[in-house]
CSV table of C-alpha atoms (C1' of nucleotides) in Angstrom, one decimal:
chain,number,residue,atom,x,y,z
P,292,UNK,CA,0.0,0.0,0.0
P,293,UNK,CA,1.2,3.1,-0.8
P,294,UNK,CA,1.6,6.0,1.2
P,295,UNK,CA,-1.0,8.8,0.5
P,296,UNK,CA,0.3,12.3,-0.2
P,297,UNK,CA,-0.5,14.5,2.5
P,298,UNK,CA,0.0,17.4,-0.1
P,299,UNK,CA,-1.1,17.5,-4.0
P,300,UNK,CA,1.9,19.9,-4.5
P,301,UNK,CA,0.8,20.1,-8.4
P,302,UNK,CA,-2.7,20.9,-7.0
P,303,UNK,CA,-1.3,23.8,-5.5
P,304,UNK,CA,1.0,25.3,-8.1
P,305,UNK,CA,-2.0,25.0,-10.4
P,306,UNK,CA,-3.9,27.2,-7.8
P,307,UNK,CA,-1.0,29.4,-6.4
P,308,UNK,CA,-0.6,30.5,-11.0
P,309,UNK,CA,-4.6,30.7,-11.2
P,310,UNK,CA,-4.1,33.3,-8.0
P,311,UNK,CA,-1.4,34.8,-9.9
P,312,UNK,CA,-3.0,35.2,-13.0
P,313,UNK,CA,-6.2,36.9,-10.7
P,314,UNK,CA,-3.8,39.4,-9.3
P,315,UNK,CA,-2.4,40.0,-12.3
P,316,UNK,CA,-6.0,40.8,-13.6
P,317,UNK,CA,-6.3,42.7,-10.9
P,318,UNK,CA,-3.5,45.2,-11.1
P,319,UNK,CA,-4.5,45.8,-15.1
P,320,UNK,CA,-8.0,46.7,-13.8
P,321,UNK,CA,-7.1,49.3,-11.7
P,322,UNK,CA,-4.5,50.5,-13.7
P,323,UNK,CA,-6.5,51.1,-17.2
P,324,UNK,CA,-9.7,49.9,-16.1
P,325,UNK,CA,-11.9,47.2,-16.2
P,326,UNK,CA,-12.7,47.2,-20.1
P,327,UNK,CA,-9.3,47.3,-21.3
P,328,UNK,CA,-8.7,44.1,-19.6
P,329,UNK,CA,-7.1,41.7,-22.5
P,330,UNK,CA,-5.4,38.4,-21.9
P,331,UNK,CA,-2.4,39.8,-23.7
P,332,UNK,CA,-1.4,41.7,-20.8
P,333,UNK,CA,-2.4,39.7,-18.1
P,334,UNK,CA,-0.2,36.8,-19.8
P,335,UNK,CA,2.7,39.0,-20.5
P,336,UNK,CA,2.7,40.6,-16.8
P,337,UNK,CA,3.3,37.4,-15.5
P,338,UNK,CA,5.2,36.0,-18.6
P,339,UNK,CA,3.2,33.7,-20.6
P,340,UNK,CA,1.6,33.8,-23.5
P,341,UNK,CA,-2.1,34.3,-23.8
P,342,UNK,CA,-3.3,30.8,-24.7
P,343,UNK,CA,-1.5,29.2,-21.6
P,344,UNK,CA,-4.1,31.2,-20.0
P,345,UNK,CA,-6.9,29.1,-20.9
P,346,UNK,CA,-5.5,26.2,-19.4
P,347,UNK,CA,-6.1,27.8,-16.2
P,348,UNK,CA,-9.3,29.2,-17.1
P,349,UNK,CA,-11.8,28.6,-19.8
P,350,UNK,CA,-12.6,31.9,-21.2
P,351,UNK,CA,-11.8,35.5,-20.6
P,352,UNK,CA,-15.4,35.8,-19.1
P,353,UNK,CA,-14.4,33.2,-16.6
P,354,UNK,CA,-11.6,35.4,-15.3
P,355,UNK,CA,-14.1,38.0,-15.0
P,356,UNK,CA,-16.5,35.4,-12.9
P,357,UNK,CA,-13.5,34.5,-10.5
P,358,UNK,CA,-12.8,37.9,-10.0
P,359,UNK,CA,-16.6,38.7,-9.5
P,360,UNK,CA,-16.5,35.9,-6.8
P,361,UNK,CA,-13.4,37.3,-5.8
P,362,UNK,CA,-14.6,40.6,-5.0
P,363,UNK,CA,-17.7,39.3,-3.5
P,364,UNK,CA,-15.4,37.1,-0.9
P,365,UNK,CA,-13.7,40.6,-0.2
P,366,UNK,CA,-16.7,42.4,0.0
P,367,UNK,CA,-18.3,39.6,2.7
P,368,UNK,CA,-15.0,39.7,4.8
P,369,UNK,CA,-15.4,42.8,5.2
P,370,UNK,CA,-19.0,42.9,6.1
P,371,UNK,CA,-18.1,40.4,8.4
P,372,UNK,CA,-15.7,42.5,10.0
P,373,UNK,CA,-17.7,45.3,10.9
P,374,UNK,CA,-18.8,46.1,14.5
P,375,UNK,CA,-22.1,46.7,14.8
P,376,UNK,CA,-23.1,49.0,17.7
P,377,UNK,CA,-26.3,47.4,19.7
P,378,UNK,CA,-28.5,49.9,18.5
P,379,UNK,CA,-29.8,48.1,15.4
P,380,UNK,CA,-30.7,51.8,13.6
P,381,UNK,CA,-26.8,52.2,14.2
P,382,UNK,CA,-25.9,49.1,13.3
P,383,UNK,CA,-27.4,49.4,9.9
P,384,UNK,CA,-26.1,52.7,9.4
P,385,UNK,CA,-22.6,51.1,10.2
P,386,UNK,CA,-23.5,48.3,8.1
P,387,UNK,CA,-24.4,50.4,5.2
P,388,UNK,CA,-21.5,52.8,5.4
P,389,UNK,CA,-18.9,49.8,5.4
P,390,UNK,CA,-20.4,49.0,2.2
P,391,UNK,CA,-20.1,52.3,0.5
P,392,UNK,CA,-16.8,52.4,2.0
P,393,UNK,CA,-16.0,49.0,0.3
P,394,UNK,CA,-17.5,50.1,-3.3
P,395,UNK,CA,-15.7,53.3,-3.2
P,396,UNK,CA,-12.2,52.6,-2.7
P,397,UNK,CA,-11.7,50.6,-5.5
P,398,UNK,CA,-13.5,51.3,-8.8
P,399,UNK,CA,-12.8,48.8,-11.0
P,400,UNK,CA,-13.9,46.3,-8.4
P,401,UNK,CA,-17.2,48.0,-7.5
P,402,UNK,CA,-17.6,48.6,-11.7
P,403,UNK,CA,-17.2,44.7,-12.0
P,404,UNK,CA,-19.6,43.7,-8.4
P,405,UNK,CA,-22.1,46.5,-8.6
P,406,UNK,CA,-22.6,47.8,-12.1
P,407,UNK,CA,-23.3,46.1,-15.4
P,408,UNK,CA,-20.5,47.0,-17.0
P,409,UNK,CA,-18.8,44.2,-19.2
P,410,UNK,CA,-20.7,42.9,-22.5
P,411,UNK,CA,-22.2,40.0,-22.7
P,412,UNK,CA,-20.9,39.0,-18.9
P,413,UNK,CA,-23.3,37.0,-17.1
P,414,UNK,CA,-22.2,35.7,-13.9
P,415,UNK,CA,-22.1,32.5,-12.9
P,416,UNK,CA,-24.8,30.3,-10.4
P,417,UNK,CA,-21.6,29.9,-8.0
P,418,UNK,CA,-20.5,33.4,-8.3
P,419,UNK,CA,-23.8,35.3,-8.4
P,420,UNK,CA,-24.7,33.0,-4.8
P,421,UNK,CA,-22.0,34.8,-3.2
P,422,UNK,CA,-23.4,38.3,-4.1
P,423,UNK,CA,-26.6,37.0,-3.0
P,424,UNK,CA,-24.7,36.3,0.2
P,425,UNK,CA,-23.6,39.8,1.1
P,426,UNK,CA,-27.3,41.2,-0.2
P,427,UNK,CA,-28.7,38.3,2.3
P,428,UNK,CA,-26.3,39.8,4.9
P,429,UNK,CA,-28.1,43.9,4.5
P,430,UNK,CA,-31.3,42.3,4.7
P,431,UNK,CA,-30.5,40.6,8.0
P,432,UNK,CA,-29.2,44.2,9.1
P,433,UNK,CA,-32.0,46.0,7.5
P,434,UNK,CA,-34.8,43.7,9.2
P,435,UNK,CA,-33.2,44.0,13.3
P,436,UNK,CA,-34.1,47.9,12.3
P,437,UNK,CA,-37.1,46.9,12.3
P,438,UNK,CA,-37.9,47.0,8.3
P,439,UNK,CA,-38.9,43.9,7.2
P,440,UNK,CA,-41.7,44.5,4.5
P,441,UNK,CA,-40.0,43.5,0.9
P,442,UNK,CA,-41.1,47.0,-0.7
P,443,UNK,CA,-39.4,49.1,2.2
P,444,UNK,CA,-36.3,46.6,1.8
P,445,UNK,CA,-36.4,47.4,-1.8
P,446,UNK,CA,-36.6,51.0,-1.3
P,447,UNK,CA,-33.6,51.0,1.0
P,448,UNK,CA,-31.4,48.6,-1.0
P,449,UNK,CA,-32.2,51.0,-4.3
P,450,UNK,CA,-31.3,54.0,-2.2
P,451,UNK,CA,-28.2,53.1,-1.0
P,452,UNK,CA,-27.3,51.8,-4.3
P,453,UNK,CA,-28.7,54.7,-6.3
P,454,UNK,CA,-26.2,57.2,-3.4
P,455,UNK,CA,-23.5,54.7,-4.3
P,456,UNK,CA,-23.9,55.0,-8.0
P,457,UNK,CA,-24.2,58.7,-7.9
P,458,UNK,CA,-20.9,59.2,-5.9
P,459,UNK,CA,-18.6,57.0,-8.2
P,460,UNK,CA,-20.1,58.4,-11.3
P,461,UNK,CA,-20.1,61.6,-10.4
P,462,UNK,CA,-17.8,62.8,-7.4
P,463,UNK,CA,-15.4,59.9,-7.1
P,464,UNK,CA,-12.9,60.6,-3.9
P,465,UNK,CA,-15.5,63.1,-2.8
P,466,UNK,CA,-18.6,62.8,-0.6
P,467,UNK,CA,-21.6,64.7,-1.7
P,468,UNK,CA,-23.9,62.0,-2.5
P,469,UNK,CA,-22.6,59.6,0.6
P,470,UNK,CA,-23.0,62.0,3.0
P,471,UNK,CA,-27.1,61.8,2.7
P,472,UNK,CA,-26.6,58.3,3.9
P,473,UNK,CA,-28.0,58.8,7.3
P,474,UNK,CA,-30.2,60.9,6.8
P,475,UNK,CA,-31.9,58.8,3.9
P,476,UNK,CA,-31.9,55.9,6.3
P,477,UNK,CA,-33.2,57.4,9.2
P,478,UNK,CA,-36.3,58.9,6.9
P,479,UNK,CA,-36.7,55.4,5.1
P,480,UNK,CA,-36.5,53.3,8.3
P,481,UNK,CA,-39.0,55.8,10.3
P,482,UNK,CA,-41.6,56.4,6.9
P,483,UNK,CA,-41.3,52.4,7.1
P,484,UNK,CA,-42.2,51.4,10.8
P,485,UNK,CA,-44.9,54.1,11.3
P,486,UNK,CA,-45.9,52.7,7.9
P,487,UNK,CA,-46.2,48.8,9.0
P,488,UNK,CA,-47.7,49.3,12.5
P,489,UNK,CA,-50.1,51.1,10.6
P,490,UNK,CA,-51.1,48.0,8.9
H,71,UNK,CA,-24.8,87.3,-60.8
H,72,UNK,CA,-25.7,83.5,-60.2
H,73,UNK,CA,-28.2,82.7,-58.5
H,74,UNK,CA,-28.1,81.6,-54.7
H,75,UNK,CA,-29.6,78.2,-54.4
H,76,UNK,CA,-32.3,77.9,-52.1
H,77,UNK,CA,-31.6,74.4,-51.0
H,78,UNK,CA,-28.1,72.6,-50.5
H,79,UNK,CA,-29.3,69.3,-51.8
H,80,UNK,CA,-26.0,67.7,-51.1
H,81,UNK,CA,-25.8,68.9,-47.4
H,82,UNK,CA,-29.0,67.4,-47.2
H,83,UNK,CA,-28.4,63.9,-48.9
H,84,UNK,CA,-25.8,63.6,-46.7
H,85,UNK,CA,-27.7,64.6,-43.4
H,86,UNK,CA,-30.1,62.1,-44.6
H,87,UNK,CA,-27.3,58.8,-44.9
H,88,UNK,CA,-26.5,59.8,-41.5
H,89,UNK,CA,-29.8,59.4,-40.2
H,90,UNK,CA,-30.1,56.1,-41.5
H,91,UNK,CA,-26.8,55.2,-40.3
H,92,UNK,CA,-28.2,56.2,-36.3
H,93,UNK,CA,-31.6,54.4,-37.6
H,94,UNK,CA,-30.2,51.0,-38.2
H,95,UNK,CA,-27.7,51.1,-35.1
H,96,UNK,CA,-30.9,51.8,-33.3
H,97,UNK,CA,-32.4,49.1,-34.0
H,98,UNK,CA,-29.4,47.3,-33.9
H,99,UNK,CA,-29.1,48.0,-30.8
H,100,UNK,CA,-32.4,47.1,-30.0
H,101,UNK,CA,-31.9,43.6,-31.4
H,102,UNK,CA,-28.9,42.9,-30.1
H,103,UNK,CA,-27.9,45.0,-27.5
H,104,UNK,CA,-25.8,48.1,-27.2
H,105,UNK,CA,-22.4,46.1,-26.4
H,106,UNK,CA,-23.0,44.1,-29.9
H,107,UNK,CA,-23.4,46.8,-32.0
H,108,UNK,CA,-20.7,46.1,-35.3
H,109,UNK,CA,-20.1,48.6,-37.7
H,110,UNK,CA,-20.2,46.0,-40.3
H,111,UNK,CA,-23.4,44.8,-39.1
H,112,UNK,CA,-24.8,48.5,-39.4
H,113,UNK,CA,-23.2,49.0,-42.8
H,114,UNK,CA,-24.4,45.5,-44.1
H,115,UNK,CA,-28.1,46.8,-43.0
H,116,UNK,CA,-28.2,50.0,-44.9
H,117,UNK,CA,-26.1,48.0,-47.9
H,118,UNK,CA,-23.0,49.6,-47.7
H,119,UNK,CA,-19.0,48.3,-46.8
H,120,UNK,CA,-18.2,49.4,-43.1
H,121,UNK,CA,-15.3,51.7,-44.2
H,122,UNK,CA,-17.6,53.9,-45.7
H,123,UNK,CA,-19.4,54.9,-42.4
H,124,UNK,CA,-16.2,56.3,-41.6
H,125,UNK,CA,-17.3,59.5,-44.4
H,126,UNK,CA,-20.0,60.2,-42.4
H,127,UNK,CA,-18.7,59.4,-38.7
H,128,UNK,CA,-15.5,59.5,-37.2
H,129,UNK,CA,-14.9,56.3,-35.3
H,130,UNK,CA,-17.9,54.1,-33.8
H,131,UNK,CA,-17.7,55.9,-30.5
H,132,UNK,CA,-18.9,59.0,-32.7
H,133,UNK,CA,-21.7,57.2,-33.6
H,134,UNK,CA,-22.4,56.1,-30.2
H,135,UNK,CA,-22.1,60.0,-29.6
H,136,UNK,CA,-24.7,60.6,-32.0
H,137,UNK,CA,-27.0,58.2,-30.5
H,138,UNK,CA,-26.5,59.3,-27.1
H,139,UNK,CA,-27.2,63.3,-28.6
H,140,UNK,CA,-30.5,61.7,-30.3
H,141,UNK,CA,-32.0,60.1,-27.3
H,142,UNK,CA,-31.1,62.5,-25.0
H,143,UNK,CA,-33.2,65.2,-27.5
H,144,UNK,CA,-35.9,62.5,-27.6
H,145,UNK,CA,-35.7,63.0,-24.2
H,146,UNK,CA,-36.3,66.4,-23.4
H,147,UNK,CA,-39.0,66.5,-26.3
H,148,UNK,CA,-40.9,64.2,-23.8
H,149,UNK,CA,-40.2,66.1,-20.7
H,150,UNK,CA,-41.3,68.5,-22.7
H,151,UNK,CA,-44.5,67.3,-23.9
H,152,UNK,CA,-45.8,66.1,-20.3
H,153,UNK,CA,-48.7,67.9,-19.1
H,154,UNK,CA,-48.0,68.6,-15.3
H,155,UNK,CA,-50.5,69.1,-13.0
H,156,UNK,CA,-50.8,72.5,-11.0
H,157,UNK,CA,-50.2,70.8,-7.6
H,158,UNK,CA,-46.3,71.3,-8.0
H,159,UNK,CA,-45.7,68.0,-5.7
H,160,UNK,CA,-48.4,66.4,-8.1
H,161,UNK,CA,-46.3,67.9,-11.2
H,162,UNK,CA,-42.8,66.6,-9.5
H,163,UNK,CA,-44.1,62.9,-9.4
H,164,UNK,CA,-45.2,62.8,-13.0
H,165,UNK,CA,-42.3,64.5,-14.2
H,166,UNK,CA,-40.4,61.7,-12.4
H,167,UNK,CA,-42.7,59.1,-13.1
H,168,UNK,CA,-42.4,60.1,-17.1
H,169,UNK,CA,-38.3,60.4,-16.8
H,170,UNK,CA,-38.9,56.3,-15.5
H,171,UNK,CA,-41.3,55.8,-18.5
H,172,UNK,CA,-39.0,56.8,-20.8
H,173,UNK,CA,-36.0,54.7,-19.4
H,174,UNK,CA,-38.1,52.1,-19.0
H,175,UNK,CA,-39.3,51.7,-22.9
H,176,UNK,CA,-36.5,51.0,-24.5
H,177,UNK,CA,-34.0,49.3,-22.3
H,178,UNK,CA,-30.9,49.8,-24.8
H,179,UNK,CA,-31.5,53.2,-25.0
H,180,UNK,CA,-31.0,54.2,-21.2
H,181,UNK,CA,-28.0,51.9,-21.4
H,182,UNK,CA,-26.6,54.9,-23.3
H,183,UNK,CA,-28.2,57.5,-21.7
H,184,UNK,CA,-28.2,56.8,-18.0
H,185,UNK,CA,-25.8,53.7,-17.3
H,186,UNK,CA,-22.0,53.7,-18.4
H,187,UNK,CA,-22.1,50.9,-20.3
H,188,UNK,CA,-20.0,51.5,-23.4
H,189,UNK,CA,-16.3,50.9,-22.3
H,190,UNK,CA,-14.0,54.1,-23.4
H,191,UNK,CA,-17.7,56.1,-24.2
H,192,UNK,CA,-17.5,59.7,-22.8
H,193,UNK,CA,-19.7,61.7,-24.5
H,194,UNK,CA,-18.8,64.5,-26.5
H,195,UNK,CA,-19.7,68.2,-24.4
H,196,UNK,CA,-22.2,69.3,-27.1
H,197,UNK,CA,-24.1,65.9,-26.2
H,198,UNK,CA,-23.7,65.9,-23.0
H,199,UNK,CA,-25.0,69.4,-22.5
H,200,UNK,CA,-28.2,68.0,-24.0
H,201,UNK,CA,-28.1,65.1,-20.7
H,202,UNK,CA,-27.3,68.2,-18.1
H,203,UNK,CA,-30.5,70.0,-20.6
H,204,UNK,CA,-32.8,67.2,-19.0
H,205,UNK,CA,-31.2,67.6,-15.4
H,206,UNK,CA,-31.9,70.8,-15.7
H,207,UNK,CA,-35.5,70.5,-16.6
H,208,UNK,CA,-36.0,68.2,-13.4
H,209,UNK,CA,-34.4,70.2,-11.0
H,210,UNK,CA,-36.5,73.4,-12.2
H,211,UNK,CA,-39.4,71.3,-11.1
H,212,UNK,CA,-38.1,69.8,-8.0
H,213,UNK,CA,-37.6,73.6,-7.0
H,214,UNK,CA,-41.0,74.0,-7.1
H,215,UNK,CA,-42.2,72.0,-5.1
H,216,UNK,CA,-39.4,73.8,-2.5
H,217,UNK,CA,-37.2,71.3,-2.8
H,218,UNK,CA,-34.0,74.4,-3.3
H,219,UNK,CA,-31.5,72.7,-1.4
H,220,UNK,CA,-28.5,71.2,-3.6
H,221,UNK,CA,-28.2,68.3,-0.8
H,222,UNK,CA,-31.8,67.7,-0.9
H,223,UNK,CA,-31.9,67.8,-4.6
H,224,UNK,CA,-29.2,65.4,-5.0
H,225,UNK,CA,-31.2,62.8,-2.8
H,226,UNK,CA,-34.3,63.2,-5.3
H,227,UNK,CA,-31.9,62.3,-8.1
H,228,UNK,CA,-29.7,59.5,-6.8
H,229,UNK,CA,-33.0,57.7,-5.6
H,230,UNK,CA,-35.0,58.2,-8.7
H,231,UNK,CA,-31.9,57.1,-10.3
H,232,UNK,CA,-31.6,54.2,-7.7
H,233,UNK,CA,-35.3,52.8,-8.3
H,234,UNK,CA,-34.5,53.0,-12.1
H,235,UNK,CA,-31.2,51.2,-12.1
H,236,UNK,CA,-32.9,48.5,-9.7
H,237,UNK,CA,-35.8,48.4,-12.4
H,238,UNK,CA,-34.1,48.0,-15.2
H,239,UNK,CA,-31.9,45.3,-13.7
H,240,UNK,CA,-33.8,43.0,-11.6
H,241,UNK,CA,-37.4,43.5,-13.0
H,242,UNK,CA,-37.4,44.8,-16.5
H,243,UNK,CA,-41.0,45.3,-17.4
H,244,UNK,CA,-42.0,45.0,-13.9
H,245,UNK,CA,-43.0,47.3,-11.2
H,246,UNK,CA,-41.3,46.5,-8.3
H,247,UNK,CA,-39.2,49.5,-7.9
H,248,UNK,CA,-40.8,52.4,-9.5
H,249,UNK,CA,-43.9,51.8,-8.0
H,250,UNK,CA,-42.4,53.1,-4.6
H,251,UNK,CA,-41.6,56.3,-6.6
H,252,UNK,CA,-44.4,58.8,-5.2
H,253,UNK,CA,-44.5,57.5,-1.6
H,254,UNK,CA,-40.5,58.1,-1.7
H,255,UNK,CA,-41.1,61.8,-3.2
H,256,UNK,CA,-42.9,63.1,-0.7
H,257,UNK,CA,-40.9,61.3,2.0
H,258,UNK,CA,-37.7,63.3,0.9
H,259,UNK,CA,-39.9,66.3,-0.3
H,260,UNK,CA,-41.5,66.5,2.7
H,261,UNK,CA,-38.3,66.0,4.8
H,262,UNK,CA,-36.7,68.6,2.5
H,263,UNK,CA,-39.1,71.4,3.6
H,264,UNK,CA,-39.7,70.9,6.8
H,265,UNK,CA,-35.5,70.9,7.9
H,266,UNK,CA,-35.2,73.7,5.2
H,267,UNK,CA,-38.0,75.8,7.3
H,268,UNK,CA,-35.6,74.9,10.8
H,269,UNK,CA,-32.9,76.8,9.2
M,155,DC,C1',11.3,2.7,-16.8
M,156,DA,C1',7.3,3.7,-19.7
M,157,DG,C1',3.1,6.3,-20.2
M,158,DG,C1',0.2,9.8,-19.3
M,159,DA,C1',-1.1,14.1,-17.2
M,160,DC,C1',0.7,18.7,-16.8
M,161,DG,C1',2.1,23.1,-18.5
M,162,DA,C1',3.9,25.7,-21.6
M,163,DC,C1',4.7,27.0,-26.6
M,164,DT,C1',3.9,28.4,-31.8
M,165,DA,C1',0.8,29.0,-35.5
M,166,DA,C1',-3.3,30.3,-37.0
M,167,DC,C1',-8.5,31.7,-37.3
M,168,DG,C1',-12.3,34.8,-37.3
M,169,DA,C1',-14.0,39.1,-35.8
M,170,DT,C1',-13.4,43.7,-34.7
M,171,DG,C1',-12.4,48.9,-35.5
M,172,DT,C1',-9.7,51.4,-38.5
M,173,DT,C1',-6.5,53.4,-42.4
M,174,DA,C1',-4.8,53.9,-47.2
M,175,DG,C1',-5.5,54.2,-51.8
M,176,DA,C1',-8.2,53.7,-56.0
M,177,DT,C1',-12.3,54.9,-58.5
M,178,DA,C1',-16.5,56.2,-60.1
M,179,DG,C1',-20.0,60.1,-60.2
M,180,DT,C1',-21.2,65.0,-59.3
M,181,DT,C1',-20.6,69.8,-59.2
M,182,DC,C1',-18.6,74.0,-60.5
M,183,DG,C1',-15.5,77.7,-62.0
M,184,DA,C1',-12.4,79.3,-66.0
O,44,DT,C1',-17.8,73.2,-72.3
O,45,DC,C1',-13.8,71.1,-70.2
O,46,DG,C1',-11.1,70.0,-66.6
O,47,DA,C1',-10.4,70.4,-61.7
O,48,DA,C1',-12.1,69.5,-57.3
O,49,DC,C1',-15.2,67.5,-54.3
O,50,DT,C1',-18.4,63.6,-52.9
O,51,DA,C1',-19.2,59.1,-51.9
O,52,DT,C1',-18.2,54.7,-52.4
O,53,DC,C1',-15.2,50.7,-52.9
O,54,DT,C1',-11.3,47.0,-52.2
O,55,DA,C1',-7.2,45.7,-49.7
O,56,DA,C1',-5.0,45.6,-45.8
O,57,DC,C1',-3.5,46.2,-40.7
O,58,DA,C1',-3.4,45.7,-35.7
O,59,DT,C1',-5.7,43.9,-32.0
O,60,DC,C1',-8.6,40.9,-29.8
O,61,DG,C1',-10.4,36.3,-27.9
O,62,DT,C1',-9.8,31.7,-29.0
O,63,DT,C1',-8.6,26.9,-31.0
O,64,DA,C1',-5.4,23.4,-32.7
O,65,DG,C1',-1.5,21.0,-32.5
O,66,DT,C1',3.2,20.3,-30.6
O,67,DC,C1',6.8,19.5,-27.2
O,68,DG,C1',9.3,19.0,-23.0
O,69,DT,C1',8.7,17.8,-18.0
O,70,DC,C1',7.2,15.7,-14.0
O,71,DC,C1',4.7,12.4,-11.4
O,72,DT,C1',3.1,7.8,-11.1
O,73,DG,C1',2.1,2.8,-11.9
DNA sequence: CAGGACGACTAACGATGTTAGATAGTTCGA
DNA sequence: TCGAACTATCTAACATCGTTAGTCGTCCTG
């Protein structure tokens, strides 16, 4: 009987150059953006040539859905990280902020996990159940407010994104539109309890 | 002394090629998406050889310029057109409600307008003072119903923009976002006035 | 030690936006 | 009226892109 490997070392090469070529992909993003992503330059920054890329991944679009997961892992840690005051209408606030935070410090990432931005990218079951994930997570915030009514969490979650949009489109770096976070909450959160015991 | 034609029938020839050009990427676009818009798809469809766009445009992204010009004028012509109610909170919510309409209709078309979608778009400043035109419209309107603050007036925008984005999105054809639109006016209209009125 | 999986390569394909250059047809001034 | 200039189209070609096919050495394993 042979002894079993306690290790697949060629397991983890082939994982530690997939991370590699990620990073790479990475960098290039932030550096000229998330469209002018080509498989040219991620193989050349890390010295291959493109088609050795594609036995590490099936498609450029794939790269783009590990990178989407990718982000969306980030995104959860950080969630996850946050300490929530007791005071649930603080703790959403918190919760909310940390996410604006999150989007805003890196735009190529937030253009990739929050907008529509590449043609004809779609992503996939396993990658989309992570963003689920992290919306999941808002909604568990959202309801210990006190909001639990779909149409009040829609309102919110539109809201914050709408703020979110507005700031990276328009005022990246700055804080005009994410300053109103608060406030918006507060409003939305009170228009929506007084609302509900109302029946 | 000759005599001064009345009519520059080659001027208008030409005028007339380039609005069938921006007619069949329209509904090019419509087909297929924005993002799959080919010039030689556009030139097959209005029998010419793709080169030859390039007499009566300057590169693709002036054509998407064009577009983005065109529905922004189709815009304002419907902003226009809207018959508002003397109630100015009544007039502020159809005004909105119409802006959603029109995003709403044509799903390709506030791709362009209102989403960046287009990587390496920017639009030219004649076009885009025809997209700050429309701003403009709504914020005349949101002033009348006292909404004067630029904080306050931001929030308007970024939600309406918010339950849009979420629209087109998650629930194209649907009403799962915008029907939220005229409780959420008055909520920040009425949260506008009141903390203007506390100085 | 032999065979197969691994991991890279070169060459090439089809599609894309774009440029260069030739060529008809049209207009207009000398 | 004739030729020059402009208009409007074409063909040919290029660079770049994502991608596929086929090859070759290397490493692990039976």
């Amino acid at each position: 009987m042979t002894v079993q490997p306690t290790r697949d070392r060629r397991a983890e090469r082939r994982e530690a150059t997939r991370a590699e070529i990620l990073q790479a992909a990475w960098e290039l993003a932030r550096e000229q953006g998330l469209g002018g992503l080509s498989l040219r330059d991620i193989a050349a920054k890390i010295g291959m040539r493109p088609p050795s890329l594609y036995w590490y991944f099936d498609s450029k679009h794939a790269i783009y859905d590990a990178m989407f997961a990718d982000g969306n892992r980030q995104l959860l840690e950080r969630l996850d990280a946050v300490k929530l005051p007791r005071d649930p209408r603080a703790a959403l606030k918190r919760y909310l902020g940390a996410f604006m935070g999150f989007a805003l410090e890196e735009p190529a990432r937030a253009e990739l996990l929050f907008q529509r931005h590449i043609p004809g990218f779609t992503p996939s079951p396993e990658s989309y159940a992570l963003a689920e994930a992290a919306l999941a997570g808002a909604v568990k915030v959202i309801g210990e407010a006190g909001v639990t009514d779909q149409g009040d969490i829609d309102c919110l979650v539109a809201m914050t994104a709408g703020l979110m949009d507005a700031q990276m489109s328009n005022d990246p770096g700055g804080n005009r539109w994410t300053r109103h976070l608060n406030r918006l909450v507060d409003l939305l959160v009170d228009d929506a309890i007084t609302g509900s015991t109302h029946g």
